[in-house]
């Protein structure tokens, strides 16, 4: 119990003070939300659903839900996406975000295409400190006995949020750059100073390397860098895909000295894909957290196709 309380307090300070969510991943839906320029780049229209359980098996009540619609529309010369995300952090903090992204697609040169996008969303943060026990409430003999000297306010807030991004497509490869939380809105729910939703930069790269044309075997390298105030992470990996099956492996480094490994698999039948990813720690400087960092399951459903002759350029992202 003491170890669980210590970790929950640590997580609340980490997530609450920095305004970060339960962690970014490199799934297609996460990339679409993270970089508005990628909206509609795959052509057609798809629905994405995902659930991520953070530190599974420890009952920390930390999880993330995401629903995304993404598609290309000839009438607006680009792509649009609608998204809703819900991050539950330890039962004390709940972040809900919903928004719309638009990306304008155009040709910038021979076999060189650009998608430039903007995202507008509403960010809602709710607090619930009911049942929270702080150190100054604990008596060595009587247990939890005293009222705390600190007063937490269950004050929910809602703020507008804006992000921008661009994706460059050349041959069978793409590169993206985006900036999240451009205005750095204040999201403090207490009377003890301002907490900002800090600006974050995301750079990502990917592509296709055809290994066997007969059976459709493709290697899709993928990499990403996330940079913010006191935040840095770098990801390098790949997925190996045939039309019905995909496996992926990603190595993720964090500036706190942690090194994580993700392994995943995706099965596809017709227009429906189901995936599972498992992230675990392979190198750290302490043992406060378990080796299992998260389990993630997701579903994507193709809704309609677009004549590729009517779109500027399409890319098929990794099935992660």
GROMACS .gro file of C-alpha atoms in nm:
model
  320
    1UNK     CA    1   0.000   0.000   0.000
    2UNK     CA    2   0.278   0.243   0.087
    3UNK     CA    3   0.458   0.178  -0.241
    4UNK     CA    4   0.135   0.228  -0.440
    5UNK     CA    5   0.063   0.557  -0.259
    6UNK     CA    6   0.417   0.680  -0.329
    7UNK     CA    7   0.385   0.600  -0.699
    8UNK     CA    8   0.040   0.761  -0.729
    9UNK     CA    9   0.166   1.081  -0.566
   10UNK     CA   10   0.471   1.078  -0.796
   11UNK     CA   11   0.252   1.031  -1.103
   12UNK     CA   12   0.015   1.309  -0.998
   13UNK     CA   13   0.302   1.552  -0.955
   14UNK     CA   14   0.458   1.446  -1.287
   15UNK     CA   15   0.143   1.455  -1.500
   16UNK     CA   16  -0.037   1.736  -1.317
   17UNK     CA   17   0.252   1.978  -1.293
   18UNK     CA   18   0.364   1.944  -1.655
   19UNK     CA   19   0.023   1.917  -1.812
   20UNK     CA   20   0.121   1.606  -2.007
   21UNK     CA   21  -0.102   1.310  -2.091
   22UNK     CA   22  -0.045   0.940  -2.039
   23UNK     CA   23   0.226   0.930  -2.303
   24UNK     CA   24   0.240   0.950  -2.679
   25UNK     CA   25   0.267   0.643  -2.899
   26UNK     CA   26   0.337   0.594  -3.269
   27UNK     CA   27   0.008   0.438  -3.369
   28UNK     CA   28  -0.151   0.588  -3.681
   29UNK     CA   29  -0.431   0.756  -3.486
   30UNK     CA   30  -0.181   0.911  -3.244
   31UNK     CA   31   0.025   1.050  -3.532
   32UNK     CA   32  -0.288   1.198  -3.696
   33UNK     CA   33  -0.384   1.372  -3.371
   34UNK     CA   34  -0.024   1.479  -3.305
   35UNK     CA   35   0.039   1.622  -3.652
   36UNK     CA   36  -0.259   1.795  -3.820
   37UNK     CA   37  -0.069   1.799  -4.150
   38UNK     CA   38  -0.116   1.420  -4.172
   39UNK     CA   39  -0.496   1.443  -4.187
   40UNK     CA   40  -0.632   1.268  -4.495
   41UNK     CA   41  -0.288   1.168  -4.627
   42UNK     CA   42  -0.387   0.800  -4.639
   43UNK     CA   43  -0.686   0.880  -4.863
   44UNK     CA   44  -1.033   0.737  -4.810
   45UNK     CA   45  -1.194   0.748  -4.469
   46UNK     CA   46  -1.121   0.544  -4.157
   47UNK     CA   47  -1.232   0.519  -3.796
   48UNK     CA   48  -0.975   0.446  -3.524
   49UNK     CA   49  -1.037   0.336  -3.166
   50UNK     CA   50  -0.773   0.258  -2.905
   51UNK     CA   51  -0.741   0.178  -2.535
   52UNK     CA   52  -0.412   0.198  -2.343
   53UNK     CA   53  -0.368   0.069  -1.988
   54UNK     CA   54  -0.061   0.225  -1.822
   55UNK     CA   55   0.132   0.023  -1.559
   56UNK     CA   56  -0.107  -0.274  -1.598
   57UNK     CA   57  -0.174  -0.505  -1.307
   58UNK     CA   58  -0.099  -0.243  -1.040
   59UNK     CA   59  -0.448  -0.088  -1.006
   60UNK     CA   60  -0.317   0.266  -1.052
   61UNK     CA   61  -0.624   0.354  -1.262
   62UNK     CA   62  -0.419   0.517  -1.539
   63UNK     CA   63  -0.551   0.467  -1.888
   64UNK     CA   64  -0.613   0.642  -2.218
   65UNK     CA   65  -0.900   0.621  -2.467
   66UNK     CA   66  -0.891   0.763  -2.819
   67UNK     CA   67  -1.140   0.780  -3.108
   68UNK     CA   68  -1.046   0.935  -3.444
   69UNK     CA   69  -1.211   0.977  -3.782
   70UNK     CA   70  -0.975   1.064  -4.067
   71UNK     CA   71  -1.039   1.108  -4.437
   72UNK     CA   72  -0.958   1.282  -4.764
   73UNK     CA   73  -1.218   1.509  -4.922
   74UNK     CA   74  -1.179   1.629  -5.279
   75UNK     CA   75  -1.408   1.927  -5.220
   76UNK     CA   76  -1.175   2.084  -4.962
   77UNK     CA   77  -0.852   1.991  -5.146
   78UNK     CA   78  -0.719   1.798  -4.851
   79UNK     CA   79  -0.793   1.595  -4.543
   80UNK     CA   80  -0.989   1.640  -4.221
   81UNK     CA   81  -0.997   1.450  -3.895
   82UNK     CA   82  -1.218   1.455  -3.587
   83UNK     CA   83  -1.081   1.325  -3.258
   84UNK     CA   84  -1.169   1.268  -2.895
   85UNK     CA   85  -0.912   1.162  -2.634
   86UNK     CA   86  -0.962   1.082  -2.267
   87UNK     CA   87  -0.668   1.041  -2.028
   88UNK     CA   88  -0.746   0.918  -1.678
   89UNK     CA   89  -0.455   0.963  -1.439
   90UNK     CA   90  -0.478   0.787  -1.104
   91UNK     CA   91  -0.840   0.876  -1.035
   92UNK     CA   92  -0.744   1.232  -0.936
   93UNK     CA   93  -0.696   1.396  -1.278
   94UNK     CA   94  -0.897   1.343  -1.594
   95UNK     CA   95  -0.805   1.512  -1.924
   96UNK     CA   96  -1.061   1.520  -2.203
   97UNK     CA   97  -0.981   1.670  -2.542
   98UNK     CA   98  -1.188   1.694  -2.860
   99UNK     CA   99  -1.113   1.877  -3.182
  100UNK     CA  100  -1.095   1.906  -3.558
  101UNK     CA  101  -0.791   1.907  -3.788
  102UNK     CA  102  -0.766   2.021  -4.149
  103UNK     CA  103  -0.474   1.964  -4.386
  104UNK     CA  104  -0.436   2.131  -4.726
  105UNK     CA  105  -0.258   1.904  -4.977
  106UNK     CA  106  -0.059   2.038  -5.270
  107UNK     CA  107   0.218   1.941  -5.509
  108UNK     CA  108   0.542   2.130  -5.453
  109UNK     CA  109   0.762   1.965  -5.717
  110UNK     CA  110   0.817   1.649  -5.916
  111UNK     CA  111   0.722   1.362  -5.687
  112UNK     CA  112   0.724   1.602  -5.392
  113UNK     CA  113   0.403   1.677  -5.203
  114UNK     CA  114   0.306   1.872  -4.894
  115UNK     CA  115   0.025   1.855  -4.640
  116UNK     CA  116  -0.002   2.164  -4.419
  117UNK     CA  117  -0.249   2.146  -4.133
  118UNK     CA  118  -0.404   2.320  -3.835
  119UNK     CA  119  -0.591   2.173  -3.541
  120UNK     CA  120  -0.836   2.343  -3.306
  121UNK     CA  121  -0.961   2.166  -2.996
  122UNK     CA  122  -1.110   2.209  -2.651
  123UNK     CA  123  -0.910   2.079  -2.356
  124UNK     CA  124  -1.099   1.991  -2.037
  125UNK     CA  125  -0.926   1.898  -1.712
  126UNK     CA  126  -1.124   1.766  -1.419
  127UNK     CA  127  -0.993   1.712  -1.066
  128UNK     CA  128  -1.124   1.481  -0.797
  129UNK     CA  129  -0.927   1.474  -0.473
  130UNK     CA  130  -1.195   1.287  -0.278
  131UNK     CA  131  -1.023   1.028  -0.061
  132UNK     CA  132  -0.672   1.162  -0.125
  133UNK     CA  133  -0.442   1.118   0.176
  134UNK     CA  134  -0.149   1.356   0.222
  135UNK     CA  135   0.156   1.301   0.447
  136UNK     CA  136   0.052   1.554   0.713
  137UNK     CA  137  -0.277   1.364   0.769
  138UNK     CA  138  -0.103   1.049   0.888
  139UNK     CA  139  -0.043   0.981   1.255
  140UNK     CA  140   0.211   0.711   1.344
  141UNK     CA  141  -0.030   0.553   1.597
  142UNK     CA  142  -0.382   0.647   1.487
  143UNK     CA  143  -0.328   0.621   1.111
  144UNK     CA  144  -0.514   0.877   0.899
  145UNK     CA  145  -0.633   1.109   1.175
  146UNK     CA  146  -0.575   1.477   1.102
  147UNK     CA  147  -0.717   1.723   0.852
  148UNK     CA  148  -0.456   1.830   0.602
  149UNK     CA  149  -0.293   2.170   0.616
  150UNK     CA  150  -0.324   2.187   0.237
  151UNK     CA  151  -0.655   2.243   0.060
  152UNK     CA  152  -0.708   2.104  -0.287
  153UNK     CA  153  -0.988   2.255  -0.494
  154UNK     CA  154  -1.192   2.024  -0.719
  155UNK     CA  155  -1.205   2.294  -0.985
  156UNK     CA  156  -1.248   2.179  -1.343
  157UNK     CA  157  -1.123   2.395  -1.630
  158UNK     CA  158  -1.176   2.415  -2.005
  159UNK     CA  159  -0.939   2.585  -2.249
  160UNK     CA  160  -0.911   2.620  -2.628
  161UNK     CA  161  -0.599   2.467  -2.778
  162UNK     CA  162  -0.431   2.505  -3.118
  163UNK     CA  163  -0.170   2.290  -3.293
  164UNK     CA  164  -0.011   2.302  -3.636
  165UNK     CA  165   0.186   2.062  -3.851
  166UNK     CA  166   0.327   1.981  -4.191
  167UNK     CA  167   0.408   1.655  -4.368
  168UNK     CA  168   0.641   1.624  -4.667
  169UNK     CA  169   0.598   1.327  -4.904
  170UNK     CA  170   0.867   1.226  -5.150
  171UNK     CA  171   0.869   0.895  -5.332
  172UNK     CA  172   0.786   0.620  -5.084
  173UNK     CA  173   0.885   0.826  -4.779
  174UNK     CA  174   0.743   1.102  -4.563
  175UNK     CA  175   0.867   1.339  -4.293
  176UNK     CA  176   0.653   1.538  -4.054
  177UNK     CA  177   0.698   1.828  -3.813
  178UNK     CA  178   0.435   1.965  -3.577
  179UNK     CA  179   0.396   2.200  -3.283
  180UNK     CA  180   0.132   2.122  -3.020
  181UNK     CA  181  -0.023   2.367  -2.773
  182UNK     CA  182   0.087   2.679  -2.961
  183UNK     CA  183  -0.072   2.920  -2.711
  184UNK     CA  184   0.031   2.717  -2.403
  185UNK     CA  185  -0.306   2.756  -2.226
  186UNK     CA  186  -0.315   2.770  -1.846
  187UNK     CA  187  -0.475   2.457  -1.701
  188UNK     CA  188  -0.429   2.506  -1.328
  189UNK     CA  189  -0.716   2.376  -1.120
  190UNK     CA  190  -0.590   2.506  -0.786
  191UNK     CA  191  -0.503   2.838  -0.624
  192UNK     CA  192  -0.131   2.754  -0.607
  193UNK     CA  193   0.005   2.912  -0.926
  194UNK     CA  194  -0.038   2.856  -1.296
  195UNK     CA  195   0.014   2.527  -1.475
  196UNK     CA  196   0.061   2.550  -1.850
  197UNK     CA  197  -0.008   2.298  -2.122
  198UNK     CA  198   0.349   2.317  -2.247
  199UNK     CA  199   0.440   2.349  -2.613
  200UNK     CA  200   0.568   2.027  -2.770
  201UNK     CA  201   0.750   1.962  -3.097
  202UNK     CA  202   0.710   1.634  -3.284
  203UNK     CA  203   0.930   1.528  -3.576
  204UNK     CA  204   0.862   1.194  -3.740
  205UNK     CA  205   0.982   1.001  -4.044
  206UNK     CA  206   0.865   0.685  -4.220
  207UNK     CA  207   0.834   0.509  -4.549
  208UNK     CA  208   0.803   0.186  -4.748
  209UNK     CA  209   1.075  -0.056  -4.854
  210UNK     CA  210   0.932  -0.328  -5.077
  211UNK     CA  211   1.095  -0.663  -5.000
  212UNK     CA  212   0.882  -0.903  -5.205
  213UNK     CA  213   0.633  -0.783  -5.464
  214UNK     CA  214   0.468  -1.125  -5.507
  215UNK     CA  215   0.338  -1.158  -5.151
  216UNK     CA  216   0.329  -0.786  -5.068
  217UNK     CA  217   0.603  -0.801  -4.805
  218UNK     CA  218   0.698  -0.446  -4.702
  219UNK     CA  219   0.937  -0.310  -4.442
  220UNK     CA  220   0.822   0.022  -4.296
  221UNK     CA  221   1.091   0.205  -4.097
  222UNK     CA  222   0.963   0.463  -3.852
  223UNK     CA  223   1.125   0.717  -3.622
  224UNK     CA  224   1.013   1.010  -3.409
  225UNK     CA  225   1.145   1.274  -3.174
  226UNK     CA  226   0.932   1.454  -2.914
  227UNK     CA  227   1.078   1.769  -2.759
  228UNK     CA  228   0.934   2.000  -2.494
  229UNK     CA  229   1.027   2.177  -2.174
  230UNK     CA  230   1.221   1.920  -1.970
  231UNK     CA  231   1.095   1.656  -2.213
  232UNK     CA  232   1.280   1.458  -2.477
  233UNK     CA  233   1.215   1.117  -2.627
  234UNK     CA  234   1.341   0.945  -2.940
  235UNK     CA  235   1.189   0.641  -3.110
  236UNK     CA  236   1.340   0.416  -3.375
  237UNK     CA  237   1.191   0.099  -3.517
  238UNK     CA  238   1.002  -0.064  -3.800
  239UNK     CA  239   0.706  -0.277  -3.893
  240UNK     CA  240   0.716  -0.577  -4.123
  241UNK     CA  241   0.392  -0.615  -4.314
  242UNK     CA  242   0.196  -0.831  -4.553
  243UNK     CA  243  -0.167  -0.743  -4.637
  244UNK     CA  244  -0.314  -0.966  -4.363
  245UNK     CA  245  -0.052  -0.936  -4.089
  246UNK     CA  246   0.197  -0.687  -3.947
  247UNK     CA  247   0.451  -0.706  -3.664
  248UNK     CA  248   0.639  -0.411  -3.517
  249UNK     CA  249   0.928  -0.339  -3.285
  250UNK     CA  250   1.020   0.006  -3.150
  251UNK     CA  251   1.304   0.122  -2.925
  252UNK     CA  252   1.222   0.435  -2.720
  253UNK     CA  253   1.472   0.648  -2.528
  254UNK     CA  254   1.372   0.913  -2.270
  255UNK     CA  255   1.584   1.194  -2.130
  256UNK     CA  256   1.532   1.055  -1.777
  257UNK     CA  257   1.762   0.771  -1.877
  258UNK     CA  258   1.492   0.512  -1.943
  259UNK     CA  259   1.502   0.282  -2.245
  260UNK     CA  260   1.181   0.106  -2.345
  261UNK     CA  261   1.092  -0.156  -2.604
  262UNK     CA  262   0.757  -0.197  -2.778
  263UNK     CA  263   0.648  -0.515  -2.953
  264UNK     CA  264   0.321  -0.537  -3.141
  265UNK     CA  265   0.109  -0.723  -3.393
  266UNK     CA  266  -0.175  -0.621  -3.626
  267UNK     CA  267  -0.421  -0.853  -3.802
  268UNK     CA  268  -0.623  -0.730  -4.100
  269UNK     CA  269  -0.935  -0.879  -4.259
  270UNK     CA  270  -1.089  -0.674  -4.537
  271UNK     CA  271  -1.140  -0.316  -4.417
  272UNK     CA  272  -1.091  -0.399  -4.047
  273UNK     CA  273  -0.759  -0.407  -3.859
  274UNK     CA  274  -0.706  -0.509  -3.497
  275UNK     CA  275  -0.377  -0.440  -3.319
  276UNK     CA  276  -0.207  -0.507  -2.986
  277UNK     CA  277   0.109  -0.338  -2.854
  278UNK     CA  278   0.306  -0.416  -2.539
  279UNK     CA  279   0.558  -0.165  -2.402
  280UNK     CA  280   0.809  -0.264  -2.136
  281UNK     CA  281   1.117  -0.112  -1.976
  282UNK     CA  282   1.457  -0.265  -2.049
  283UNK     CA  283   1.685  -0.007  -1.884
  284UNK     CA  284   1.624   0.234  -1.593
  285UNK     CA  285   1.811   0.382  -1.298
  286UNK     CA  286   1.558   0.273  -1.033
  287UNK     CA  287   1.290   0.011  -0.978
  288UNK     CA  288   0.996   0.226  -0.866
  289UNK     CA  289   0.792   0.118  -1.169
  290UNK     CA  290   0.714  -0.231  -1.291
  291UNK     CA  291   0.875  -0.360  -1.608
  292UNK     CA  292   0.539  -0.356  -1.791
  293UNK     CA  293   0.465   0.004  -1.892
  294UNK     CA  294   0.150  -0.035  -2.095
  295UNK     CA  295  -0.079  -0.262  -2.290
  296UNK     CA  296  -0.257  -0.111  -2.589
  297UNK     CA  297  -0.532  -0.249  -2.809
  298UNK     CA  298  -0.684  -0.076  -3.108
  299UNK     CA  299  -0.927  -0.114  -3.396
  300UNK     CA  300  -0.944   0.062  -3.732
  301UNK     CA  301  -1.232   0.038  -3.978
  302UNK     CA  302  -1.222   0.152  -4.340
  303UNK     CA  303  -1.538   0.341  -4.434
  304UNK     CA  304  -1.483   0.444  -4.795
  305UNK     CA  305  -1.215   0.469  -5.063
  306UNK     CA  306  -1.112   0.764  -5.276
  307UNK     CA  307  -1.003   0.751  -5.638
  308UNK     CA  308  -0.629   0.810  -5.606
  309UNK     CA  309  -0.636   1.007  -5.931
  310UNK     CA  310  -0.844   1.268  -5.750
  311UNK     CA  311  -0.606   1.300  -5.455
  312UNK     CA  312  -0.272   1.477  -5.464
  313UNK     CA  313  -0.073   1.201  -5.295
  314UNK     CA  314  -0.149   0.913  -5.059
  315UNK     CA  315   0.074   0.732  -4.809
  316UNK     CA  316  -0.002   0.415  -4.614
  317UNK     CA  317   0.133   0.461  -4.261
  318UNK     CA  318   0.268   0.173  -4.053
  319UNK     CA  319   0.008  -0.052  -3.892
  320UNK     CA  320   0.117   0.014  -3.535
   0.00000   0.00000   0.00000
